[in-house]
Amino acid sequence: MTEPLTPAAPAARTGAGPGVVPAQAGPPEGPRRPAEDRGHRIKRRALTLLTIVLLIGVPAGYLVVSAAQSRASGRDKEEKYAATGMTEGWPAKLQRRIYQVPVPVPAEKVAFYETNNWRTSRLYVQFETTPAGLDAFLAGLGTDRDGLVRGKNAISDRAQQITGWTFDGTGVWWGLVNAHPNPAPTQDVMIDLADPDLPMVYVVSHTVP
């Protein structure tokens, strides 16, 4: 008699079943960063603060010093001109037109002083210019370099005392009196050509109303 067959046990599964995600491996664990101690933290913050101070404080300090030097230079010029009555800067267009003093462009070291009384009005002007600027100035007066006389002192001692100008020493002086009948202004001109590339011009224009 034949014995009944016993169903075999199911074989063990070696693979993952459908829909099952294999387990993911975690990130490798590296060496852990040690906690920052209090001394190191204070040192790092101090270095950061020092960097900020250097980046901001140094340029600001430079600007303060530069501004102080500029103010000091300005005060020196003001004191220099105040002692003689001269004012640093260009005379107004109206003054230049009335006294017929055509200050050229370019011009540096420009200063002026005006006096008025019941008899005579005067405008004192000084400036440094270029050879072309000098020619333009003389042309504006209606003359040229041929009108200059070497060694001629065209500006009076009184005008020199008022302005503090001196026409001696190492200068190479040329003078010109550009005379006109009143009420047109007359210009007394002195030019220092010690440096031909940077002639220095001094003018006293005076008129009797």
XYZ file of N, CA, C and O in Angstrom:
836
model
N 0.854 -1.177 0.000
C 0.000 0.000 0.000
C 0.882 1.216 0.000
O 1.822 1.310 0.744
N 0.558 2.097 -0.846
C 1.409 3.298 -1.019
C 1.030 4.354 -0.020
O -0.148 4.667 0.168
N 2.143 4.993 0.695
C 1.883 6.045 1.699
C 1.608 7.387 1.020
O 2.170 7.689 -0.012
N 0.692 8.196 1.616
C 0.398 9.523 1.015
C 1.608 10.447 1.078
O 2.369 10.417 2.018
N 1.760 11.222 0.028
C 2.918 12.153 -0.028
C 2.680 13.350 0.867
O 1.595 13.933 0.889
N 3.714 13.754 1.612
C 3.635 14.962 2.493
C 4.190 16.155 1.746
O 5.286 16.095 1.204
N 3.416 17.234 1.648
C 3.943 18.410 0.884
C 5.230 18.933 1.489
O 5.370 19.022 2.698
N 6.174 19.228 0.609
C 7.486 19.710 1.091
C 7.382 21.126 1.625
O 6.571 21.939 1.160
N 8.200 21.426 2.608
C 8.204 22.807 3.184
C 8.732 23.798 2.162
O 9.616 23.479 1.372
N 8.164 24.951 2.114
C 8.648 25.965 1.132
C 10.101 26.326 1.356
O 10.563 26.419 2.479
N 10.814 26.512 0.226
C 12.243 26.839 0.332
C 12.422 28.253 0.889
O 11.621 29.153 0.653
N 13.484 28.429 1.636
C 13.763 29.763 2.227
C 14.098 30.763 1.125
O 14.804 30.453 0.178
N 13.593 31.962 1.222
C 13.861 33.021 0.243
C 15.186 33.700 0.550
O 15.466 34.058 1.680
N 15.916 33.786 -0.508
C 17.219 34.417 -0.345
C 17.236 35.860 -0.814
O 18.137 36.612 -0.487
N 16.303 36.291 -1.590
C 16.268 37.676 -2.106
C 15.131 38.442 -1.493
O 14.247 37.866 -0.864
N 15.149 39.749 -1.720
C 14.080 40.583 -1.187
C 12.865 40.410 -2.050
O 12.953 40.276 -3.259
N 11.731 40.404 -1.452
C 10.503 40.275 -2.177
C 10.168 41.530 -2.930
O 10.785 42.584 -2.750
N 9.206 41.425 -3.800
C 8.818 42.612 -4.573
C 8.315 43.707 -3.666
O 7.576 43.451 -2.723
N 8.751 44.969 -3.976
C 8.294 46.129 -3.194
C 9.059 46.364 -1.931
O 8.739 47.263 -1.165
N 10.034 45.563 -1.630
C 10.811 45.706 -0.396
C 12.119 46.406 -0.718
O 12.846 45.980 -1.612
N 12.418 47.585 -0.059
C 13.637 48.376 -0.298
C 14.737 47.872 0.607
O 14.536 47.760 1.831
N 15.878 47.580 0.039
C 16.973 47.090 0.907
C 17.376 48.158 1.896
O 17.266 49.354 1.638
N 17.848 47.763 3.029
C 18.283 48.709 4.063
C 19.471 49.510 3.572
O 20.364 48.973 2.918
N 19.459 50.840 3.828
C 20.541 51.736 3.420
C 21.598 51.791 4.512
O 21.279 51.899 5.705
N 22.840 51.812 4.076
C 23.928 51.925 5.060
C 24.042 53.359 5.527
O 23.916 54.298 4.745
N 24.245 53.649 6.796
C 24.395 55.003 7.325
C 25.715 55.616 6.922
O 26.622 54.916 6.474
N 25.817 56.978 7.019
C 27.067 57.652 6.656
C 28.195 57.203 7.559
O 27.983 56.915 8.738
N 29.371 57.142 6.987
C 30.496 56.713 7.841
C 30.759 57.736 8.925
O 30.693 58.935 8.701
N 31.010 57.299 10.054
C 31.265 58.202 11.169
C 32.736 58.598 11.185
O 33.613 57.759 11.282
N 32.984 59.962 11.004
C 34.350 60.451 11.067
C 34.698 60.838 12.492
O 33.878 60.764 13.400
N 35.906 61.382 12.639
C 36.305 61.807 13.991
C 35.494 63.025 14.420
O 35.303 63.969 13.657
N 34.978 63.046 15.562
C 34.150 64.142 16.067
C 35.026 65.338 16.427
O 36.093 65.192 17.005
N 34.524 66.592 15.999
C 35.269 67.828 16.282
C 35.184 68.143 17.758
O 34.091 68.202 18.324
N 36.316 68.373 18.359
C 36.257 68.663 19.800
C 35.578 70.006 20.050
O 35.650 70.926 19.251
N 34.890 70.126 21.144
C 34.204 71.380 21.510
C 35.233 72.487 21.739
O 36.325 72.245 22.269
N 34.871 73.727 21.271
C 35.774 74.876 21.392
C 35.815 75.340 22.844
O 34.780 75.616 23.452
N 37.016 75.416 23.392
C 37.102 75.845 24.779
C 36.970 77.366 24.881
O 37.044 78.098 23.889
N 36.786 77.866 26.092
C 36.506 79.279 26.316
C 37.682 80.165 25.906
O 37.507 81.221 25.285
N 38.897 79.745 26.161
C 40.071 80.549 25.798
C 40.212 80.724 24.299
O 40.511 81.813 23.799
N 39.991 79.636 23.558
C 40.095 79.715 22.101
C 38.995 80.613 21.526
O 39.213 81.364 20.573
N 37.776 80.519 22.105
C 36.665 81.351 21.640
C 36.964 82.830 21.864
O 36.705 83.669 21.002
N 37.518 83.182 22.997
C 37.873 84.587 23.281
C 38.942 85.079 22.320
O 38.876 86.195 21.787
N 39.932 84.238 22.050
C 41.011 84.617 21.126
C 40.471 84.839 19.715
O 40.838 85.795 19.028
N 39.562 83.945 19.246
C 38.996 84.077 17.906
C 38.186 85.366 17.791
O 38.266 86.090 16.799
N 37.391 85.680 18.810
C 36.581 86.911 18.775
C 37.475 88.156 18.795
O 37.177 89.158 18.146
N 38.563 88.090 19.538
C 39.484 89.224 19.591
C 40.125 89.471 18.225
O 40.269 90.622 17.779
N 40.519 88.394 17.551
C 41.109 88.537 16.214
C 40.092 89.108 15.227
O 40.426 89.948 14.374
N 38.841 88.670 15.328
C 37.789 89.208 14.452
C 37.591 90.701 14.698
O 37.485 91.502 13.761
N 37.541 91.086 15.973
C 37.366 92.504 16.314
C 38.540 93.335 15.818
O 38.356 94.435 15.277
N 39.760 92.803 15.957
C 40.945 93.521 15.496
C 40.902 93.729 13.984
O 41.247 94.802 13.468
N 40.467 92.697 13.252
C 40.358 92.811 11.791
C 39.365 93.903 11.402
O 39.623 94.707 10.503
N 38.222 93.951 12.075
C 37.214 94.975 11.787
C 37.769 96.363 12.069
O 37.579 97.306 11.289
N 38.470 96.511 13.191
C 39.048 97.806 13.545
C 40.055 98.259 12.496
O 40.077 99.421 12.080
N 40.891 97.332 12.030
C 41.891 97.685 11.034
C 41.245 98.065 9.704
O 41.684 98.997 9.026
N 40.198 97.339 9.313
C 39.538 97.611 8.038
C 38.773 98.925 8.046
O 38.680 99.624 7.035
N 38.214 99.285 9.189
C 37.395 100.496 9.278
C 38.170 101.662 9.891
O 38.136 102.786 9.400
N 38.898 101.366 10.953
C 39.537 102.447 11.698
C 40.696 103.108 10.986
O 40.852 104.323 11.025
N 41.532 102.298 10.295
C 42.714 102.872 9.639
C 42.331 103.847 8.532
O 42.819 104.981 8.492
N 41.436 103.475 7.565
C 41.037 104.475 6.562
C 40.388 105.703 7.160
O 40.622 106.818 6.719
N 39.554 105.499 8.194
C 38.912 106.647 8.824
C 39.945 107.560 9.474
O 39.866 108.790 9.377
N 40.941 106.960 10.124
C 42.000 107.771 10.723
C 42.789 108.541 9.686
O 43.162 109.700 9.901
N 43.039 107.909 8.548
C 43.754 108.588 7.464
C 42.962 109.790 6.971
O 43.519 110.861 6.716
N 41.642 109.621 6.833
C 40.803 110.732 6.376
C 40.823 111.873 7.390
O 40.849 113.053 7.021
N 40.794 111.537 8.673
C 40.825 112.582 9.701
C 42.135 113.365 9.637
O 42.151 114.592 9.700
N 43.257 112.640 9.498
C 44.562 113.307 9.416
C 44.639 114.180 8.177
O 45.108 115.326 8.221
N 44.177 113.659 7.038
C 44.210 114.423 5.792
C 43.374 115.685 5.906
O 43.778 116.764 5.464
N 42.184 115.549 6.516
C 41.320 116.717 6.678
C 41.975 117.759 7.583
O 41.906 118.962 7.324
N 42.628 117.292 8.649
C 43.301 118.224 9.559
C 44.437 118.947 8.850
O 44.624 120.155 9.024
N 45.210 118.206 8.039
C 46.297 118.835 7.301
C 45.758 119.854 6.299
O 46.333 120.924 6.119
N 44.643 119.513 5.643
C 44.039 120.431 4.675
C 43.562 121.696 5.369
O 43.762 122.810 4.868
N 42.922 121.530 6.541
C 42.453 122.706 7.285
C 43.622 123.563 7.730
O 43.571 124.792 7.681
N 44.704 122.910 8.183
C 45.878 123.671 8.622
C 46.479 124.445 7.461
O 46.861 125.610 7.610
N 46.556 123.790 6.279
C 47.077 124.477 5.102
C 46.195 125.654 4.730
O 46.684 126.729 4.383
N 44.869 125.449 4.803
C 43.946 126.541 4.500
C 44.095 127.700 5.471
O 44.072 128.861 5.065
N 44.289 127.384 6.759
C 44.475 128.447 7.749
C 45.771 129.207 7.499
O 45.820 130.436 7.641
N 46.826 128.476 7.111
C 48.096 129.142 6.811
C 47.935 130.134 5.661
O 48.452 131.252 5.710
N 47.206 129.714 4.608
C 46.982 130.605 3.476
C 46.140 131.805 3.887
O 46.412 132.943 3.490
N 45.088 131.542 4.689
C 44.232 132.640 5.132
C 45.038 133.661 5.942
O 44.887 134.869 5.768
N 45.903 133.155 6.849
C 46.711 134.065 7.659
C 47.691 134.840 6.796
O 47.925 136.030 6.998
N 48.270 134.139 5.800
C 49.229 134.788 4.910
C 48.573 135.937 4.162
O 49.101 137.052 4.104
N 47.399 135.692 3.583
C 46.732 136.728 2.804
C 46.078 137.778 3.700
O 46.007 138.946 3.346
N 45.572 137.333 4.886
C 44.939 138.290 5.788
C 45.938 139.354 6.245
O 45.582 140.504 6.474
N 47.218 138.966 6.367
C 48.232 139.927 6.808
C 48.447 141.022 5.782
O 48.947 142.097 6.109
N 48.095 140.789 4.533
C 48.311 141.781 3.475
C 47.004 142.310 2.896
O 47.024 143.193 2.045
N 45.876 141.765 3.348
C 44.599 142.198 2.800
C 44.164 141.391 1.596
O 43.018 141.503 1.150
N 45.045 140.546 1.038
C 44.702 139.760 -0.137
C 43.735 138.631 0.245
O 43.754 138.125 1.361
N 42.893 138.265 -0.709
C 41.951 137.158 -0.531
C 42.278 136.073 -1.540
O 42.375 136.351 -2.740
N 42.442 134.841 -1.066
C 42.723 133.738 -1.976
C 41.509 133.472 -2.853
O 40.378 133.428 -2.380
N 41.739 133.267 -4.153
C 40.646 132.976 -5.067
C 40.554 134.008 -6.186
O 41.309 134.982 -6.229
N 39.619 133.766 -7.076
C 39.452 134.627 -8.239
C 38.584 135.834 -7.917
O 37.571 135.706 -7.201
N 38.928 136.999 -8.430
C 37.997 138.125 -8.322
C 36.732 137.820 -9.114
O 36.752 137.030 -10.065
N 35.637 138.447 -8.729
C 34.370 138.202 -9.406
C 34.436 138.657 -10.866
O 35.246 139.509 -11.235
N 33.568 138.089 -11.691
C 33.532 138.463 -13.102
C 33.287 139.957 -13.270
O 33.872 140.602 -14.152
N 32.416 140.516 -12.410
C 32.127 141.951 -12.498
C 33.382 142.768 -12.210
O 33.656 143.765 -12.899
N 34.148 142.360 -11.194
C 35.391 143.072 -10.882
C 36.372 142.989 -12.051
O 36.991 143.985 -12.433
N 36.510 141.791 -12.617
C 37.442 141.636 -13.734
C 37.016 142.472 -14.938
O 37.863 142.996 -15.673
N 35.700 142.604 -15.115
C 35.225 143.388 -16.250
C 35.413 144.887 -16.005
O 35.874 145.614 -16.881
N 35.090 145.349 -14.799
C 35.217 146.780 -14.495
C 36.670 147.225 -14.577
O 36.993 148.271 -15.167
N 37.569 146.410 -13.991
C 38.985 146.790 -13.945
C 39.761 146.272 -15.156
O 40.959 146.526 -15.266
N 39.094 145.528 -16.021
C 39.699 145.002 -17.241
C 40.992 144.223 -16.942
O 42.070 144.520 -17.467
N 40.827 143.219 -16.071
C 41.923 142.316 -15.715
C 41.523 140.915 -16.180
O 40.805 140.193 -15.482
N 41.962 140.509 -17.367
C 41.550 139.220 -17.926
C 42.391 138.054 -17.397
O 43.349 137.613 -18.050
N 42.068 137.578 -16.199
C 42.811 136.445 -15.643
C 42.616 135.242 -16.571
O 41.484 134.843 -16.850
N 43.720 134.641 -17.060
C 43.579 133.556 -18.045
C 43.284 132.220 -17.395
O 43.349 132.056 -16.167
N 42.964 131.269 -18.235
C 42.807 129.871 -17.820
C 43.826 129.052 -18.610
O 43.868 129.165 -19.838
N 44.699 128.279 -17.937
C 44.702 128.011 -16.499
C 45.423 129.101 -15.711
O 46.248 129.832 -16.267
N 45.088 129.180 -14.423
C 45.776 130.095 -13.510
C 45.771 129.477 -12.116
O 44.769 128.904 -11.691
N 46.889 129.574 -11.439
C 47.032 129.068 -10.074
C 47.518 130.212 -9.181
O 47.893 131.271 -9.668
N 47.513 129.934 -7.867
C 47.974 130.909 -6.867
C 47.269 132.255 -7.056
O 47.869 133.325 -6.928
N 45.979 132.185 -7.362
C 45.209 133.399 -7.629
C 44.783 134.034 -6.311
O 44.297 133.358 -5.406
N 44.975 135.356 -6.218
C 44.529 136.115 -5.051
C 44.243 137.548 -5.508
O 44.779 137.999 -6.524
N 43.405 138.258 -4.733
C 43.037 139.616 -5.135
C 42.679 140.456 -3.911
O 42.450 139.938 -2.812
N 42.615 141.750 -4.140
C 42.236 142.705 -3.089
C 41.729 143.954 -3.783
O 42.317 144.419 -4.769
N 40.624 144.497 -3.286
C 40.040 145.697 -3.885
C 39.936 146.803 -2.846
O 39.555 146.550 -1.694
N 40.271 148.004 -3.246
C 40.090 149.181 -2.385
C 39.314 150.238 -3.158
O 39.460 150.363 -4.378
N 38.500 150.976 -2.436
C 37.699 152.037 -3.041
C 37.688 153.254 -2.122
O 37.562 153.111 -0.904
N 37.830 154.426 -2.703
C 37.592 155.669 -1.976
C 36.980 156.675 -2.946
O 36.711 156.356 -4.117
N 36.782 157.900 -2.473
C 36.083 158.886 -3.300
C 36.890 159.288 -4.524
O 36.348 159.794 -5.504
N 38.216 158.993 -4.499
C 39.066 159.455 -5.590
C 39.477 158.344 -6.553
O 39.402 158.512 -7.773
N 39.901 157.185 -6.009
C 40.443 156.133 -6.867
C 39.973 154.757 -6.386
O 39.908 154.510 -5.174
N 39.658 153.894 -7.333
C 39.342 152.490 -7.035
C 40.455 151.620 -7.615
O 40.901 151.854 -8.745
N 40.871 150.606 -6.844
C 41.973 149.750 -7.270
C 41.631 148.281 -7.051
O 40.989 147.922 -6.063
N 42.100 147.461 -7.990
C 42.003 146.018 -7.856
C 43.410 145.444 -7.998
O 44.082 145.659 -9.007
N 43.848 144.729 -6.962
C 45.154 144.078 -6.955
C 44.925 142.588 -7.237
O 44.122 141.942 -6.553
N 45.641 142.046 -8.209
C 45.460 140.641 -8.586
C 46.822 140.004 -8.818
O 47.727 140.635 -9.389
N 46.952 138.760 -8.386
C 48.149 137.980 -8.684
C 47.722 136.603 -9.176
O 46.668 136.091 -8.788
N 48.512 136.000 -10.040
C 48.244 134.642 -10.492
C 49.472 134.078 -11.185
O 50.334 134.812 -11.677
N 49.545 132.746 -11.186
C 50.577 132.021 -11.921
C 49.901 131.338 -13.101
O 48.815 130.774 -12.965
N 50.537 131.363 -14.261
C 49.917 130.790 -15.448
C 50.966 130.117 -16.325
O 52.097 129.874 -15.881
N 50.594 129.810 -17.543
C 51.483 129.174 -18.521
C 51.931 130.225 -19.538
O 51.384 131.337 -19.569
N 52.920 129.912 -20.385
C 53.296 130.875 -21.429
C 52.105 131.279 -22.306
O 51.935 132.465 -22.628
N 51.270 130.293 -22.689
C 50.082 130.623 -23.483
C 49.108 131.485 -22.685
O 48.478 132.404 -23.234
N 48.984 131.199 -21.389
C 48.108 132.004 -20.542
C 48.604 133.436 -20.419
O 47.813 134.387 -20.414
N 49.925 133.617 -20.332
C 50.496 134.962 -20.270
C 50.204 135.725 -21.557
O 49.820 136.905 -21.518
N 50.385 135.060 -22.684
C 50.099 135.719 -23.964
C 48.623 136.101 -24.063
O 48.278 137.180 -24.566
N 47.734 135.225 -23.572
C 46.301 135.527 -23.598
C 45.985 136.715 -22.695
O 45.164 137.576 -23.046
N 46.636 136.775 -21.533
C 46.431 137.909 -20.617
C 46.867 139.221 -21.265
O 46.130 140.216 -21.247
N 48.057 139.226 -21.853
C 48.557 140.446 -22.484
C 47.674 140.850 -23.666
O 47.392 142.047 -23.871
N 47.205 139.863 -24.422
C 46.319 140.175 -25.545
C 45.014 140.779 -25.038
O 44.442 141.678 -25.675
N 44.552 140.300 -23.883
C 43.335 140.865 -23.296
C 43.509 142.318 -22.880
O 42.532 143.075 -22.825
N 44.756 142.700 -22.588
C 45.050 144.105 -22.261
C 45.253 144.937 -23.521
O 45.396 146.166 -23.435
N 45.301 144.272 -24.662
C 45.548 144.980 -25.910
C 47.021 145.173 -26.211
O 47.401 146.093 -26.940
N 47.863 144.305 -25.678
C 49.305 144.414 -25.908
C 49.885 143.016 -26.052
O 49.156 142.038 -26.200
N 51.225 142.919 -26.040
C 51.893 141.619 -26.132
C 53.239 141.717 -25.411
O 53.528 142.726 -24.740
N 54.090 140.729 -25.564
C 55.368 140.702 -24.836
C 56.306 141.822 -25.285
O 57.217 142.183 -24.529
N 56.111 142.341 -26.461
C 56.959 143.452 -26.898
C 56.743 144.697 -26.042
O 57.610 145.582 -25.991
N 55.613 144.758 -25.364
C 55.353 145.903 -24.496
C 56.011 145.804 -23.139
O 56.006 146.775 -22.364
N 56.596 144.658 -22.812
C 57.257 144.464 -21.525
C 58.660 145.069 -21.542
O 59.357 145.018 -22.556
N 59.061 145.604 -20.411
C 60.395 146.187 -20.273
C 61.093 145.471 -19.109
O 60.600 145.495 -17.976
N 62.240 144.858 -19.407
C 62.943 144.132 -18.350
C 63.497 145.095 -17.310
O 64.101 146.124 -17.639
N 63.268 144.756 -16.034
C 63.763 145.563 -14.926
C 62.898 146.763 -14.598
O 63.193 147.476 -13.628
N 61.850 147.009 -15.334
C 60.977 148.162 -15.065
C 60.092 147.869 -13.864
O 59.384 146.857 -13.834
N 60.124 148.724 -12.857
C 59.275 148.561 -11.679
C 57.982 149.337 -11.914
O 57.902 150.534 -11.682
N 56.970 148.633 -12.383
C 55.726 149.286 -12.792
C 54.727 149.447 -11.652
O 53.742 150.166 -11.803
N 54.955 148.787 -10.513
C 54.009 148.837 -9.392
C 54.638 149.620 -8.251
O 55.774 149.370 -7.847
N 53.901 150.570 -7.715
C 54.432 151.514 -6.731
C 54.795 150.829 -5.413
O 54.302 149.739 -5.097
N 55.640 151.529 -4.635
C 56.009 151.021 -3.310
C 54.774 150.911 -2.407
O 54.665 149.982 -1.606
N 53.865 151.863 -2.529
C 52.644 151.839 -1.703
C 51.821 150.585 -2.002
O 51.338 149.920 -1.078
N 51.682 150.254 -3.290
C 50.934 149.053 -3.656
C 51.635 147.800 -3.136
O 50.978 146.838 -2.703
N 52.953 147.795 -3.136
C 53.697 146.645 -2.627
C 53.492 146.496 -1.125
O 53.391 145.371 -0.601
N 53.433 147.606 -0.406
C 53.201 147.545 1.033
C 51.800 147.012 1.343
O 51.613 146.236 2.282
N 50.829 147.385 0.548
C 49.454 146.936 0.769
C 49.321 145.434 0.526
O 48.645 144.720 1.275
N 49.970 144.945 -0.500
C 49.821 143.544 -0.902
C 50.878 142.604 -0.335
O 50.691 141.387 -0.314
N 52.010 143.153 0.096
C 53.113 142.307 0.529
C 53.972 141.813 -0.615
O 54.857 140.975 -0.410
N 53.739 142.329 -1.821
C 54.567 141.929 -2.960
C 55.953 142.565 -2.863
O 56.105 143.697 -2.381
N 56.957 141.844 -3.344
C 58.309 142.391 -3.465
C 58.863 141.983 -4.823
O 58.720 140.826 -5.235
N 59.480 142.921 -5.493
C 59.981 142.661 -6.842
C 61.498 142.817 -6.885
O 62.057 143.652 -7.581
N 62.141 141.990 -6.096
C 63.608 141.973 -6.077
C 64.046 140.537 -5.834
O 63.274 139.603 -6.058
N 65.240 140.349 -5.376
C 65.723 138.995 -5.093
C 66.045 138.236 -6.368
O 66.683 138.760 -7.282
N 65.553 136.981 -6.433
C 65.949 136.090 -7.520
C 65.030 136.167 -8.738
O 65.226 135.446 -9.707
N 64.023 137.017 -8.702
C 63.088 137.080 -9.818
C 63.706 137.689 -11.074
O 64.685 138.435 -11.009
N 63.129 137.326 -12.203
C 63.496 137.945 -13.483
C 62.299 138.797 -13.873
O 61.309 138.309 -14.412
N 62.382 140.107 -13.585
C 61.212 140.967 -13.609
C 61.080 141.744 -14.915
O 62.049 142.289 -15.438
N 59.835 141.777 -15.386
C 59.474 142.567 -16.547
C 58.261 143.421 -16.167
O 57.337 142.932 -15.522
N 58.285 144.687 -16.561
C 57.208 145.584 -16.181
C 56.481 146.182 -17.373
O 57.013 146.252 -18.489
N 55.246 146.624 -17.113
C 54.409 147.209 -18.156
C 53.379 148.119 -17.506
O 52.747 147.744 -16.514
N 53.225 149.325 -18.027
C 52.130 150.215 -17.629
C 51.212 150.346 -18.840
O 51.597 150.899 -19.870
N 50.007 149.799 -18.685
C 49.018 149.822 -19.771
C 48.049 150.972 -19.491
O 46.994 150.797 -18.879
N 48.449 152.178 -19.927
C 47.734 153.393 -19.529
C 46.553 153.682 -20.449
O 46.609 153.454 -21.667
N 45.471 154.211 -19.819
C 44.285 154.659 -20.537
C 43.764 155.926 -19.867
O 43.925 156.103 -18.654
N 43.141 156.837 -20.617
C 42.546 158.025 -20.001
C 41.348 157.637 -19.140
O 40.615 156.699 -19.461
N 41.160 158.358 -18.025
C 40.014 158.106 -17.140
C 38.712 158.363 -17.909
O 38.673 159.219 -18.794
N 37.656 157.633 -17.590
C 37.526 156.696 -16.456
C 37.951 155.264 -16.782
O 37.736 154.377 -15.956
N 38.516 155.019 -17.962
C 38.994 153.657 -18.273
C 40.140 153.296 -17.330
O 40.954 154.154 -16.973
N 40.224 152.042 -16.905
C 41.266 151.658 -15.952
C 42.644 151.564 -16.604
O 42.780 151.264 -17.788
N 43.667 151.849 -15.791
C 45.061 151.660 -16.180
C 45.612 150.479 -15.395
O 45.380 150.367 -14.182
N 46.336 149.590 -16.067
C 46.898 148.418 -15.407
C 48.416 148.546 -15.284
O 49.105 148.766 -16.292
N 48.893 148.447 -14.065
C 50.332 148.368 -13.790
C 50.675 146.895 -13.594
O 50.096 146.228 -12.723
N 51.601 146.385 -14.388
C 51.834 144.939 -14.429
C 53.303 144.638 -14.154
O 54.198 145.287 -14.708
N 53.530 143.640 -13.306
C 54.864 143.077 -13.092
C 54.782 141.575 -13.335
O 53.851 140.915 -12.871
N 55.767 141.038 -14.075
C 55.778 139.623 -14.412
C 57.143 139.044 -14.055
O 58.179 139.590 -14.443
N 57.103 137.946 -13.296
C 58.332 137.232 -12.933
C 58.501 136.066 -13.907
O 57.703 135.129 -13.922
N 59.574 136.128 -14.726
C 59.853 135.077 -15.704
C 61.066 134.243 -15.294
O 61.769 133.701 -16.151
N 61.314 134.157 -13.988
C 62.407 133.300 -13.520
C 62.195 131.860 -13.984
O 63.142 131.156 -14.317
N 60.937 131.420 -14.003
C 60.574 130.129 -14.591
C 59.701 130.436 -15.804
O 58.507 130.710 -15.662
N 60.265 130.417 -17.008
C 59.499 130.796 -18.201
C 58.253 129.937 -18.420
O 57.308 130.388 -19.069
N 58.269 128.716 -17.882
C 57.122 127.831 -18.067
C 55.990 128.137 -17.094
O 54.856 127.697 -17.312
N 56.294 128.878 -16.032
C 55.280 129.229 -15.033
C 55.437 130.702 -14.644
O 55.854 131.022 -13.523
N 55.133 131.615 -15.553
C 55.262 133.035 -15.220
C 54.276 133.441 -14.125
O 53.137 132.987 -14.089
N 54.755 134.292 -13.226
C 53.933 134.824 -12.138
C 53.600 136.268 -12.456
O 54.492 137.069 -12.752
N 52.329 136.608 -12.403
C 51.849 137.911 -12.837
C 51.247 138.666 -11.654
O 50.498 138.094 -10.851
N 51.586 139.960 -11.560
C 51.047 140.846 -10.536
C 50.466 142.066 -11.249
O 51.124 142.674 -12.100
N 49.227 142.422 -10.894
C 48.536 143.499 -11.588
C 47.894 144.435 -10.571
O 47.277 143.987 -9.603
N 48.039 145.732 -10.789
C 47.253 146.732 -10.067
C 46.499 147.522 -11.120
O 47.086 148.222 -11.938
N 45.181 147.366 -11.118
C 44.344 148.111 -12.044
C 43.630 149.208 -11.267
O 42.969 148.931 -10.260
N 43.753 150.446 -11.727
C 43.168 151.569 -10.981
C 42.417 152.488 -11.933
O 42.774 152.671 -13.102
N 41.346 153.039 -11.402
C 40.505 153.930 -12.196
C 39.977 155.054 -11.333
O 39.769 154.887 -10.134
N 39.792 156.210 -11.950
C 39.201 157.367 -11.277
C 37.792 157.551 -11.849
O 37.672 157.851 -13.053
N 36.773 157.354 -11.041
C 35.388 157.454 -11.556
C 35.104 158.865 -12.129
O 35.669 159.846 -11.680
